[in-house]
Each structure stands twice: as structure tokens, then as C-alpha cells.
PDB file of C-alpha atoms in Angstrom:
ATOM      1  CA  MET N1079      -0.019  -0.015   0.002  1.00 87.00           C
ATOM      2  CA  GLU N1080       1.289   3.465  -0.871  1.00 92.00           C
ATOM      3  CA  LEU N1081       1.500   5.596   2.256  1.00 96.00           C
ATOM      4  CA  ASN N1082       0.701   9.297   1.586  1.00 95.00           C
ATOM      5  CA  ASN N1083      -0.229  10.484   5.049  1.00 97.00           C
ATOM      6  CA  VAL N1084       1.584   8.165   7.463  1.00 98.00           C
ATOM      7  CA  ILE N1085       5.429   7.524   7.655  1.00 97.00           C
ATOM      8  CA  ILE N1086       6.954   4.421   9.430  1.00 97.00           C
ATOM      9  CA  GLU N1087      10.671   4.359  10.200  1.00 97.00           C
ATOM     10  CA  LYS N1088      12.729   1.638  11.993  1.00 96.00           C
ATOM     11  CA  GLU N1089      15.383   2.374  14.422  1.00 95.00           C
ATOM     12  CA  GLY N1090      16.794  -0.870  15.601  1.00 95.00           C
ATOM     13  CA  LYS N1091      14.108  -2.665  17.621  1.00 97.00           C
ATOM     14  CA  VAL N1092      11.925   0.488  17.803  1.00 98.00           C
ATOM     15  CA  ALA N1093       9.520   1.753  15.003  1.00 98.00           C
ATOM     16  CA  VAL N1094       8.570   5.469  14.690  1.00 98.00           C
ATOM     17  CA  VAL N1095       5.114   6.038  13.118  1.00 98.00           C
ATOM     18  CA  THR N1096       4.385   9.730  12.156  1.00 98.00           C
ATOM     19  CA  ILE N1097       0.939  10.996  11.059  1.00 98.00           C
ATOM     20  CA  ASN N1098       2.152  13.234   8.295  1.00 97.00           C
ATOM     21  CA  ARG N1099      -0.396  15.764   7.314  1.00 96.00           C
ATOM     22  CA  PRO N1100       1.092  18.927   8.897  1.00 94.00           C
ATOM     23  CA  LYS N1101      -0.781  21.437   6.655  1.00 94.00           C
ATOM     24  CA  ALA N1102      -3.932  19.944   7.996  1.00 95.00           C
ATOM     25  CA  LEU N1103      -2.604  19.686  11.478  1.00 96.00           C
ATOM     26  CA  ASN N1104      -2.415  15.825  11.014  1.00 97.00           C
ATOM     27  CA  ALA N1105      -6.322  15.669  10.936  1.00 96.00           C
ATOM     28  CA  LEU N1106      -7.440  12.135  10.402  1.00 97.00           C
ATOM     29  CA  ASN N1107      -9.518  11.617   7.324  1.00 97.00           C
ATOM     30  CA  SER N1108     -10.538   8.177   5.807  1.00 97.00           C
ATOM     31  CA  GLU N1109      -7.315   7.804   3.875  1.00 97.00           C
ATOM     32  CA  THR N1110      -5.177   8.456   6.867  1.00 97.00           C
ATOM     33  CA  LEU N1111      -7.208   5.941   9.036  1.00 98.00           C
ATOM     34  CA  LYS N1112      -6.807   3.280   6.284  1.00 97.00           C
ATOM     35  CA  GLU N1113      -3.041   3.837   6.016  1.00 98.00           C
ATOM     36  CA  LEU N1114      -2.634   3.577   9.803  1.00 98.00           C
ATOM     37  CA  ASP N1115      -4.632   0.482   9.852  1.00 98.00           C
ATOM     38  CA  TYR N1116      -1.985  -0.940   7.163  1.00 97.00           C
ATOM     39  CA  VAL N1117       0.795   0.218   9.390  1.00 98.00           C
ATOM     40  CA  VAL N1118      -0.626  -1.642  12.397  1.00 98.00           C
ATOM     41  CA  THR N1119      -0.763  -4.855  10.211  1.00 97.00           C
ATOM     42  CA  GLU N1120       2.874  -4.321   9.318  1.00 97.00           C
ATOM     43  CA  LEU N1121       4.010  -3.713  12.962  1.00 97.00           C
ATOM     44  CA  GLU N1122       2.057  -6.828  13.882  1.00 96.00           C
ATOM     45  CA  ASN N1123       4.031  -9.058  11.456  1.00 96.00           C
ATOM     46  CA  ASP N1124       7.399  -7.382  12.171  1.00 96.00           C
ATOM     47  CA  GLU N1125       9.266  -9.737  14.522  1.00 94.00           C
ATOM     48  CA  GLU N1126      12.069  -7.305  14.839  1.00 95.00           C
ATOM     49  CA  ILE N1127      10.193  -4.516  16.324  1.00 97.00           C
ATOM     50  CA  TYR N1128       9.627  -4.586  20.137  1.00 97.00           C
ATOM     51  CA  ALA N1129       8.264  -1.116  20.827  1.00 98.00           C
ATOM     52  CA  VAL N1130       6.459   1.691  18.814  1.00 98.00           C
ATOM     53  CA  ILE N1131       6.349   5.555  18.973  1.00 98.00           C
ATOM     54  CA  LEU N1132       3.443   7.227  17.423  1.00 98.00           C
ATOM     55  CA  THR N1133       3.734  10.958  16.782  1.00 98.00           C
ATOM     56  CA  GLY N1134       2.539  13.714  14.508  1.00 97.00           C
ATOM     57  CA  ALA N1135       4.523  15.827  11.952  1.00 97.00           C
ATOM     58  CA  GLY N1136       5.232  19.608  12.593  1.00 93.00           C
ATOM     59  CA  GLU N1137       5.407  21.454  15.824  1.00 87.00           C
ATOM     60  CA  LYS N1138       1.742  22.542  16.029  1.00 94.00           C
ATOM     61  CA  ALA N1139      -0.037  19.239  16.346  1.00 96.00           C
ATOM     62  CA  PHE N1140      -0.051  15.551  17.320  1.00 97.00           C
ATOM     63  CA  VAL N1141      -3.295  15.182  15.654  1.00 97.00           C
ATOM     64  CA  ALA N1142      -5.670  18.174  15.804  1.00 95.00           C
ATOM     65  CA  GLY N1143      -8.679  15.891  15.316  1.00 94.00           C
ATOM     66  CA  ALA N1144     -10.770  14.075  12.694  1.00 93.00           C
ATOM     67  CA  ASP N1145     -11.127  15.902   9.564  1.00 93.00           C
ATOM     68  CA  ILE N1146     -14.098  18.225   9.529  1.00 94.00           C
ATOM     69  CA  THR N1147     -13.952  18.942   5.998  1.00 94.00           C
ATOM     70  CA  GLU N1148     -14.746  15.271   5.277  1.00 94.00           C
ATOM     71  CA  MET N1149     -17.209  14.980   8.070  1.00 95.00           C
ATOM     72  CA  LYS N1150     -19.380  17.983   7.619  1.00 95.00           C
ATOM     73  CA  ASP N1151     -21.691  16.639   4.783  1.00 96.00           C
ATOM     74  CA  LEU N1152     -22.076  13.065   6.097  1.00 96.00           C
ATOM     75  CA  ASN N1153     -25.422  11.548   6.717  1.00 97.00           C
ATOM     76  CA  THR N1154     -26.340   9.173   9.708  1.00 97.00           C
ATOM     77  CA  ILE N1155     -25.121   6.099   8.069  1.00 98.00           C
ATOM     78  CA  GLU N1156     -21.973   7.702   6.566  1.00 97.00           C
ATOM     79  CA  GLY N1157     -21.169   9.095  10.006  1.00 97.00           C
ATOM     80  CA  ARG N1158     -21.599   5.668  11.608  1.00 97.00           C
ATOM     81  CA  LYS N1159     -19.380   3.988   9.168  1.00 97.00           C
ATOM     82  CA  PHE N1160     -16.773   6.894   9.695  1.00 97.00           C
ATOM     83  CA  SER N1161     -16.800   6.154  13.528  1.00 97.00           C
ATOM     84  CA  ILE N1162     -16.650   2.358  13.089  1.00 98.00           C
ATOM     85  CA  LEU N1163     -13.583   2.803  10.805  1.00 97.00           C
ATOM     86  CA  GLY N1164     -11.859   4.876  13.274  1.00 97.00           C
ATOM     87  CA  ASN N1165     -12.786   2.724  16.253  1.00 98.00           C
ATOM     88  CA  LYS N1166     -11.675  -0.492  14.480  1.00 98.00           C
ATOM     89  CA  VAL N1167      -8.304   1.161  13.653  1.00 98.00           C
ATOM     90  CA  PHE N1168      -7.773   2.475  17.141  1.00 98.00           C
ATOM     91  CA  ARG N1169      -8.783  -0.693  18.810  1.00 98.00           C
ATOM     92  CA  ARG N1170      -6.312  -2.627  16.623  1.00 97.00           C
ATOM     93  CA  LEU N1171      -3.614  -0.176  17.726  1.00 97.00           C
ATOM     94  CA  GLU N1172      -4.738  -0.656  21.330  1.00 97.00           C
ATOM     95  CA  ASN N1173      -4.382  -4.465  21.078  1.00 97.00           C
ATOM     96  CA  LEU N1174      -1.114  -4.402  19.097  1.00 97.00           C
ATOM     97  CA  GLU N1175       1.181  -6.805  21.023  1.00 96.00           C
ATOM     98  CA  LYS N1176       3.963  -4.296  20.913  1.00 97.00           C
ATOM     99  CA  PRO N1177       3.764  -1.291  23.514  1.00 98.00           C
ATOM    100  CA  VAL N1178       3.106   2.050  21.831  1.00 98.00           C
ATOM    101  CA  ILE N1179       4.326   5.377  23.171  1.00 98.00           C
ATOM    102  CA  ALA N1180       2.452   8.419  22.020  1.00 98.00           C
ATOM    103  CA  ALA N1181       4.824  11.305  21.712  1.00 98.00           C
ATOM    104  CA  ILE N1182       2.504  14.341  21.667  1.00 98.00           C
ATOM    105  CA  GLY N1183       4.062  17.520  20.780  1.00 96.00           C
ATOM    106  CA  GLY N1184       1.029  19.977  20.066  1.00 95.00           C
ATOM    107  CA  PHE N1185      -2.872  19.716  19.675  1.00 97.00           C
ATOM    108  CA  ALA N1186      -4.351  16.295  20.653  1.00 98.00           C
ATOM    109  CA  LEU N1187      -7.917  17.183  20.150  1.00 98.00           C
ATOM    110  CA  GLY N1188     -10.984  15.042  19.375  1.00 97.00           C
ATOM    111  CA  GLY N1189      -9.717  12.251  17.199  1.00 97.00           C
ATOM    112  CA  GLY N1190      -6.214  13.158  18.143  1.00 98.00           C
ATOM    113  CA  CYS N1191      -6.839  12.866  21.957  1.00 98.00           C
ATOM    114  CA  GLU N1192      -8.694   9.530  21.046  1.00 98.00           C
ATOM    115  CA  LEU N1193      -5.649   8.227  19.302  1.00 98.00           C
ATOM    116  CA  ALA N1194      -3.397   9.190  22.028  1.00 98.00           C
ATOM    117  CA  MET N1195      -5.741   7.389  24.475  1.00 98.00           C
ATOM    118  CA  ALA N1196      -5.417   4.221  22.413  1.00 98.00           C
ATOM    119  CA  CYS N1197      -1.703   4.007  23.013  1.00 98.00           C
ATOM    120  CA  ASP N1198      -0.194   2.539  26.104  1.00 98.00           C
ATOM    121  CA  ILE N1199       1.745   5.413  27.268  1.00 98.00           C
ATOM    122  CA  ARG N1200       1.418   9.089  26.583  1.00 98.00           C
ATOM    123  CA  LEU N1201       4.429  11.533  26.763  1.00 98.00           C
ATOM    124  CA  ALA N1202       3.394  15.213  26.169  1.00 98.00           C
ATOM    125  CA  SER N1203       5.349  18.218  25.272  1.00 97.00           C
ATOM    126  CA  ASP N1204       4.871  21.138  27.668  1.00 97.00           C
ATOM    127  CA  LYS N1205       3.192  22.855  24.729  1.00 96.00           C
ATOM    128  CA  ALA N1206       0.585  20.192  24.139  1.00 98.00           C
ATOM    129  CA  LYS N1207      -3.099  20.730  24.633  1.00 98.00           C
ATOM    130  CA  PHE N1208      -5.793  18.144  24.944  1.00 98.00           C
ATOM    131  CA  GLY N1209      -9.618  18.014  24.661  1.00 98.00           C
ATOM    132  CA  GLN N1210     -12.735  16.402  23.296  1.00 98.00           C
ATOM    133  CA  PRO N1211     -14.378  19.458  21.820  1.00 97.00           C
ATOM    134  CA  GLU N1212     -16.898  17.499  19.632  1.00 98.00           C
ATOM    135  CA  VAL N1213     -20.060  18.751  21.194  1.00 97.00           C
ATOM    136  CA  GLY N1214     -19.210  22.260  20.050  1.00 97.00           C
ATOM    137  CA  LEU N1215     -19.513  21.012  16.569  1.00 97.00           C
ATOM    138  CA  GLY N1216     -22.880  19.230  17.179  1.00 97.00           C
ATOM    139  CA  ILE N1217     -21.411  15.565  17.460  1.00 97.00           C
ATOM    140  CA  THR N1218     -20.201  13.353  20.093  1.00 97.00           C
ATOM    141  CA  PRO N1219     -16.713  11.940  20.399  1.00 97.00           C
ATOM    142  CA  GLY N1220     -16.592   8.980  17.811  1.00 97.00           C
ATOM    143  CA  PHE N1221     -13.245   7.213  17.976  1.00 98.00           C
ATOM    144  CA  GLY N1222     -13.596   5.867  21.552  1.00 97.00           C
ATOM    145  CA  GLY N1223     -13.428   9.230  23.486  1.00 98.00           C
ATOM    146  CA  THR N1224     -16.642   8.589  25.482  1.00 98.00           C
ATOM    147  CA  GLN N1225     -15.115   5.163  26.739  1.00 97.00           C
ATOM    148  CA  ARG N1226     -11.314   5.426  27.110  1.00 98.00           C
ATOM    149  CA  LEU N1227     -11.361   8.952  28.737  1.00 98.00           C
ATOM    150  CA  ALA N1228     -13.603   7.665  31.529  1.00 97.00           C
ATOM    151  CA  ARG N1229     -11.432   4.717  32.095  1.00 96.00           C
ATOM    152  CA  LEU N1230      -8.325   7.031  32.257  1.00 97.00           C
ATOM    153  CA  VAL N1231      -9.462   9.813  34.181  1.00 98.00           C
ATOM    154  CA  GLY N1232     -12.729   8.868  35.913  1.00 97.00           C
ATOM    155  CA  THR N1233     -16.181   9.288  35.034  1.00 98.00           C
ATOM    156  CA  GLY N1234     -16.766  12.666  36.624  1.00 98.00           C
ATOM    157  CA  MET N1235     -13.769  14.279  34.954  1.00 98.00           C
ATOM    158  CA  ALA N1236     -14.518  12.573  31.513  1.00 98.00           C
ATOM    159  CA  LYS N1237     -18.078  14.006  31.655  1.00 98.00           C
ATOM    160  CA  GLU N1238     -16.736  17.462  32.507  1.00 98.00           C
ATOM    161  CA  LEU N1239     -14.180  17.546  29.672  1.00 98.00           C
ATOM    162  CA  ILE N1240     -16.686  16.109  26.983  1.00 98.00           C
ATOM    163  CA  TYR N1241     -19.704  18.105  28.089  1.00 98.00           C
ATOM    164  CA  THR N1242     -17.893  21.261  28.131  1.00 98.00           C
ATOM    165  CA  GLY N1243     -15.565  20.506  25.324  1.00 98.00           C
ATOM    166  CA  LYS N1244     -12.892  22.576  27.049  1.00 97.00           C
ATOM    167  CA  ILE N1245      -9.280  22.312  25.965  1.00 98.00           C
ATOM    168  CA  ILE N1246      -6.726  21.632  28.899  1.00 98.00           C
ATOM    169  CA  LYS N1247      -2.880  22.219  28.890  1.00 98.00           C
ATOM    170  CA  ALA N1248      -0.262  19.541  29.346  1.00 98.00           C
ATOM    171  CA  ASP N1249       0.125  20.214  33.082  1.00 98.00           C
ATOM    172  CA  GLU N1250      -3.501  19.775  33.780  1.00 98.00           C
ATOM    173  CA  ALA N1251      -3.427  16.660  31.574  1.00 98.00           C
ATOM    174  CA  LEU N1252      -0.851  15.256  33.763  1.00 98.00           C
ATOM    175  CA  ARG N1253      -2.639  16.173  37.089  1.00 98.00           C
ATOM    176  CA  ILE N1254      -5.754  14.276  35.991  1.00 98.00           C
ATOM    177  CA  GLY N1255      -3.844  11.312  34.646  1.00 98.00           C
ATOM    178  CA  LEU N1256      -4.453  11.695  31.011  1.00 98.00           C
ATOM    179  CA  VAL N1257      -0.647  11.677  30.325  1.00 98.00           C
ATOM    180  CA  ASN N1258       2.228   9.820  31.855  1.00 98.00           C
ATOM    181  CA  ARG N1259       4.887  12.621  31.695  1.00 97.00           C
ATOM    182  CA  VAL N1260       5.388  16.226  30.514  1.00 98.00           C
ATOM    183  CA  VAL N1261       8.730  17.129  29.109  1.00 97.00           C
ATOM    184  CA  GLU N1262      10.225  20.242  27.299  1.00 95.00           C
ATOM    185  CA  GLY N1263       9.283  20.246  23.600  1.00 91.00           C
ATOM    186  CA  GLU N1264      12.675  19.827  22.196  1.00 94.00           C
ATOM    187  CA  LYS N1265      13.240  16.801  24.248  1.00 97.00           C
ATOM    188  CA  LEU N1266      10.006  14.989  23.582  1.00 97.00           C
ATOM    189  CA  MET N1267      11.298  12.526  20.986  1.00 97.00           C
ATOM    190  CA  GLU N1268      14.595  11.999  22.863  1.00 97.00           C
ATOM    191  CA  GLU N1269      12.524  10.971  25.989  1.00 98.00           C
ATOM    192  CA  ALA N1270      10.191   8.627  23.892  1.00 98.00           C
ATOM    193  CA  ARG N1271      13.135   6.881  22.141  1.00 98.00           C
ATOM    194  CA  ALA N1272      14.766   6.345  25.645  1.00 98.00           C
ATOM    195  CA  MET N1273      11.655   4.866  26.932  1.00 98.00           C
ATOM    196  CA  ALA N1274      10.923   2.785  23.904  1.00 98.00           C
ATOM    197  CA  GLN N1275      14.663   1.551  23.954  1.00 98.00           C
ATOM    198  CA  THR N1276      14.310   0.669  27.663  1.00 97.00           C
ATOM    199  CA  ILE N1277      11.080  -1.364  26.861  1.00 98.00           C
ATOM    200  CA  ALA N1278      12.699  -3.092  23.897  1.00 97.00           C
ATOM    201  CA  ALA N1279      15.705  -4.141  25.915  1.00 96.00           C
ATOM    202  CA  ASN N1280      13.312  -6.426  28.080  1.00 96.00           C
ATOM    203  CA  ALA N1281      11.960  -9.726  27.168  1.00 97.00           C
ATOM    204  CA  PRO N1282       9.471  -9.213  24.342  1.00 96.00           C
ATOM    205  CA  ILE N1283       7.165 -11.891  25.142  1.00 97.00           C
ATOM    206  CA  ALA N1284       7.015 -10.969  28.715  1.00 97.00           C
ATOM    207  CA  VAL N1285       6.110  -7.549  27.726  1.00 97.00           C
ATOM    208  CA  LYS N1286       3.689  -8.714  25.392  1.00 97.00           C
ATOM    209  CA  LEU N1287       2.020 -10.883  27.794  1.00 97.00           C
ATOM    210  CA  SER N1288       1.981  -8.169  30.428  1.00 98.00           C
ATOM    211  CA  LYS N1289       0.166  -5.770  28.112  1.00 97.00           C
ATOM    212  CA  ALA N1290      -2.483  -8.426  27.156  1.00 96.00           C
ATOM    213  CA  ALA N1291      -3.103  -9.105  31.010  1.00 97.00           C
ATOM    214  CA  ILE N1292      -3.492  -5.497  31.729  1.00 97.00           C
ATOM    215  CA  ASN N1293      -5.890  -4.944  28.866  1.00 95.00           C
ATOM    216  CA  ARG N1294      -7.970  -7.880  29.504  1.00 95.00           C
ATOM    217  CA  GLY N1295      -7.991  -7.463  33.268  1.00 96.00           C
ATOM    218  CA  MET N1296      -9.361  -3.890  32.992  1.00 93.00           C
ATOM    219  CA  GLN N1297     -12.447  -5.284  31.278  1.00 92.00           C
ATOM    220  CA  CYS N1298     -13.558  -7.844  33.974  1.00 95.00           C
ATOM    221  CA  ASP N1299     -13.707  -8.475  37.506  1.00 96.00           C
ATOM    222  CA  MET N1300     -10.716  -9.015  39.708  1.00 97.00           C
ATOM    223  CA  ASP N1301     -10.864 -12.840  40.163  1.00 97.00           C
ATOM    224  CA  THR N1302     -10.957 -13.234  36.339  1.00 97.00           C
ATOM    225  CA  ALA N1303      -8.367 -10.886  35.791  1.00 97.00           C
ATOM    226  CA  LEU N1304      -6.065 -12.668  38.291  1.00 97.00           C
ATOM    227  CA  MET N1305      -6.572 -15.854  36.282  1.00 97.00           C
ATOM    228  CA  TYR N1306      -5.513 -14.045  33.002  1.00 96.00           C
ATOM    229  CA  GLU N1307      -2.390 -12.860  35.012  1.00 97.00           C
ATOM    230  CA  ALA N1308      -1.682 -16.545  36.234  1.00 98.00           C
ATOM    231  CA  GLU N1309      -1.982 -17.689  32.711  1.00 97.00           C
ATOM    232  CA  ALA N1310       0.298 -15.156  31.339  1.00 97.00           C
ATOM    233  CA  PHE N1311       2.892 -15.815  34.105  1.00 97.00           C
ATOM    234  CA  GLY N1312       2.812 -19.568  33.526  1.00 97.00           C
ATOM    235  CA  GLU N1313       3.199 -19.036  29.702  1.00 97.00           C
ATOM    236  CA  CYS N1314       6.505 -17.219  30.368  1.00 97.00           C
ATOM    237  CA  PHE N1315       7.954 -20.250  31.733  1.00 97.00           C
ATOM    238  CA  SER N1316       7.704 -21.862  28.360  1.00 97.00           C
ATOM    239  CA  THR N1317      10.097 -19.299  26.785  1.00 97.00           C
ATOM    240  CA  ALA N1318      13.803 -19.332  26.201  1.00 96.00           C
ATOM    241  CA  ASP N1319      13.827 -15.608  27.287  1.00 96.00           C
ATOM    242  CA  GLN N1320      12.745 -16.712  30.877  1.00 97.00           C
ATOM    243  CA  LYS N1321      15.521 -19.199  31.169  1.00 96.00           C
ATOM    244  CA  GLU N1322      18.034 -16.716  29.930  1.00 95.00           C
ATOM    245  CA  GLY N1323      16.669 -13.758  32.005  1.00 96.00           C
ATOM    246  CA  MET N1324      16.747 -15.869  35.216  1.00 96.00           C
ATOM    247  CA  THR N1325      20.064 -17.587  34.563  1.00 96.00           C
ATOM    248  CA  ALA N1326      21.709 -14.296  33.588  1.00 95.00           C
ATOM    249  CA  PHE N1327      20.533 -12.947  37.042  1.00 96.00           C
ATOM    250  CA  VAL N1328      21.818 -15.951  39.054  1.00 96.00           C
ATOM    251  CA  GLU N1329      25.160 -15.831  37.016  1.00 96.00           C
ATOM    252  CA  LYS N1330      25.512 -12.047  37.319  1.00 95.00           C
ATOM    253  CA  ARG N1331      25.986 -11.350  33.778  1.00 94.00           C
ATOM    254  CA  GLU N1332      24.281  -9.392  30.919  1.00 93.00           C
ATOM    255  CA  LYS N1333      21.153 -11.037  29.632  1.00 92.00           C
ATOM    256  CA  SER N1334      20.480 -11.537  25.893  1.00 92.00           C
ATOM    257  CA  PHE N1335      16.882 -11.903  24.975  1.00 95.00           C
ATOM    258  CA  GLN N1336      15.927 -13.531  21.573  1.00 92.00           C
ATOM    259  CA  ASN N1337      12.146 -13.142  21.558  1.00 93.00           C
ATOM    260  CA  LYS N1338      11.583 -16.990  22.026  1.00 94.00           C
TER     261      LYS N1338
END
């Protein structure tokens, strides 16, 4: 597939995915969503990639939202299909076995905030701004905002942000738990790369199973969640990386994981 709006670059065991529509503040249209879907498939199948960074081109925006120019004339059926497309792609990103770090360097509004929330970890520039301003356009959040925001920051805060449509700065996003860390803008990608490389240095199967256990456990009761954890824990003992990691620890030497 020819990629016009998304760039994927590999840096050792880390992939950097960039939404590349800077003139449109990286707004998500159907074409961009389909390209991102294709990239997720590529990442799924790439056994050499252990961690992913997702960012936006330019200094102004991570992703400023879904493309209003495309949305404004949609009818009910078309609007529903657009929401289903976005939700399908974001859910695939959320369920990608490799951890995904969102490096947010500017506006993350509407679909952009929803895209960031589908990632595992969110690092924000001190210039970043967040919000779900859809009600001011006469629509609801449509790419998971009504669901993921409440799970991240609590129901009351999610309702306040969605009902008012207000935009918050990075420090407020950090305070309410929407982002993991706020860094100086010029250090954003440096911090994201350092974190991705730290993750990639660990046993990739263990990281994958940890992600699956967290994601599955958040959707069910504690007893069922603990069963998922026990399954993941037990599965690790069938891997060569578990033997290597523990043997290296006992022998007090550097470990060498092989993703096996």
C-alpha cells in the first residue's frame, strides 16, 4: 500500500510512526485511518520491532482531530461508518502486541486525543493541549473518547471535559492522569526514544503478555483478571527468554533476549 499520510521508520528494535499531514494539522481523514490500519498490520508482522512510538509531523499538532472537511456533509449512515472505521483502527492499535508510546508535541484534540488514548503510554510536550471539543461541533466523540477517557481519568472528569468541550494544557492533563509525563518540547522525541529502547531491552514476550493481561483485566472482575495474570505468568516459563533472564541474573551477567 502506498503511504501518503503516514510515515513508518525503523530504528533498531523501535518503530517510529508519524501522522504526516502537517498542513491539515495531521487531521484524520478516511485515507489516513486506512493507512494507519495498514501500518498496524505491518507492525504486527514485524518480529524485529519490540516497541513503537506514534507522533505527528510538525510542531503544532500531534493530531488536531478528525477531518471536519470530510465529516461536515456526512449523513447518519456515513457518520456511523466513519466512527466504526476509526474505532476499528484505534482498537487494533490498542491491542497491538507491541507497546505503543504516544509522543504528543502539540494539539491532541478530538480524534487526536482519542488516538493518544489508544496508545499504552502518553508523553506530552509542555506545549501540548488536549480536549474532546466535539459537542461544540454538534457531534459526540466518535473514536472511543466516551469510553477511554472515563477509564483513564474517571467518569466525573471525563463528563466535564466532554460536556464542556474545554481544552486543557499539558500540566492539567498530567494532573488528571491523562498523560504519563510532561517534558520540554525539544526533548520529547529523545524521551520517547529512551523509553522505547528501555522497553525493547526487556523480554519481548513478557512485555507482550503483560500488556495483554493489563488490557484484558481492565475489562473484567478482579478474580477473572487474576486468572489471566496467572495464565500469562505461567506461559512465560515456556520461553527461552525466561530461562535466559533468570540464568543471567543468577550468574550475574548481561542477559540476551531472543524473543523466543
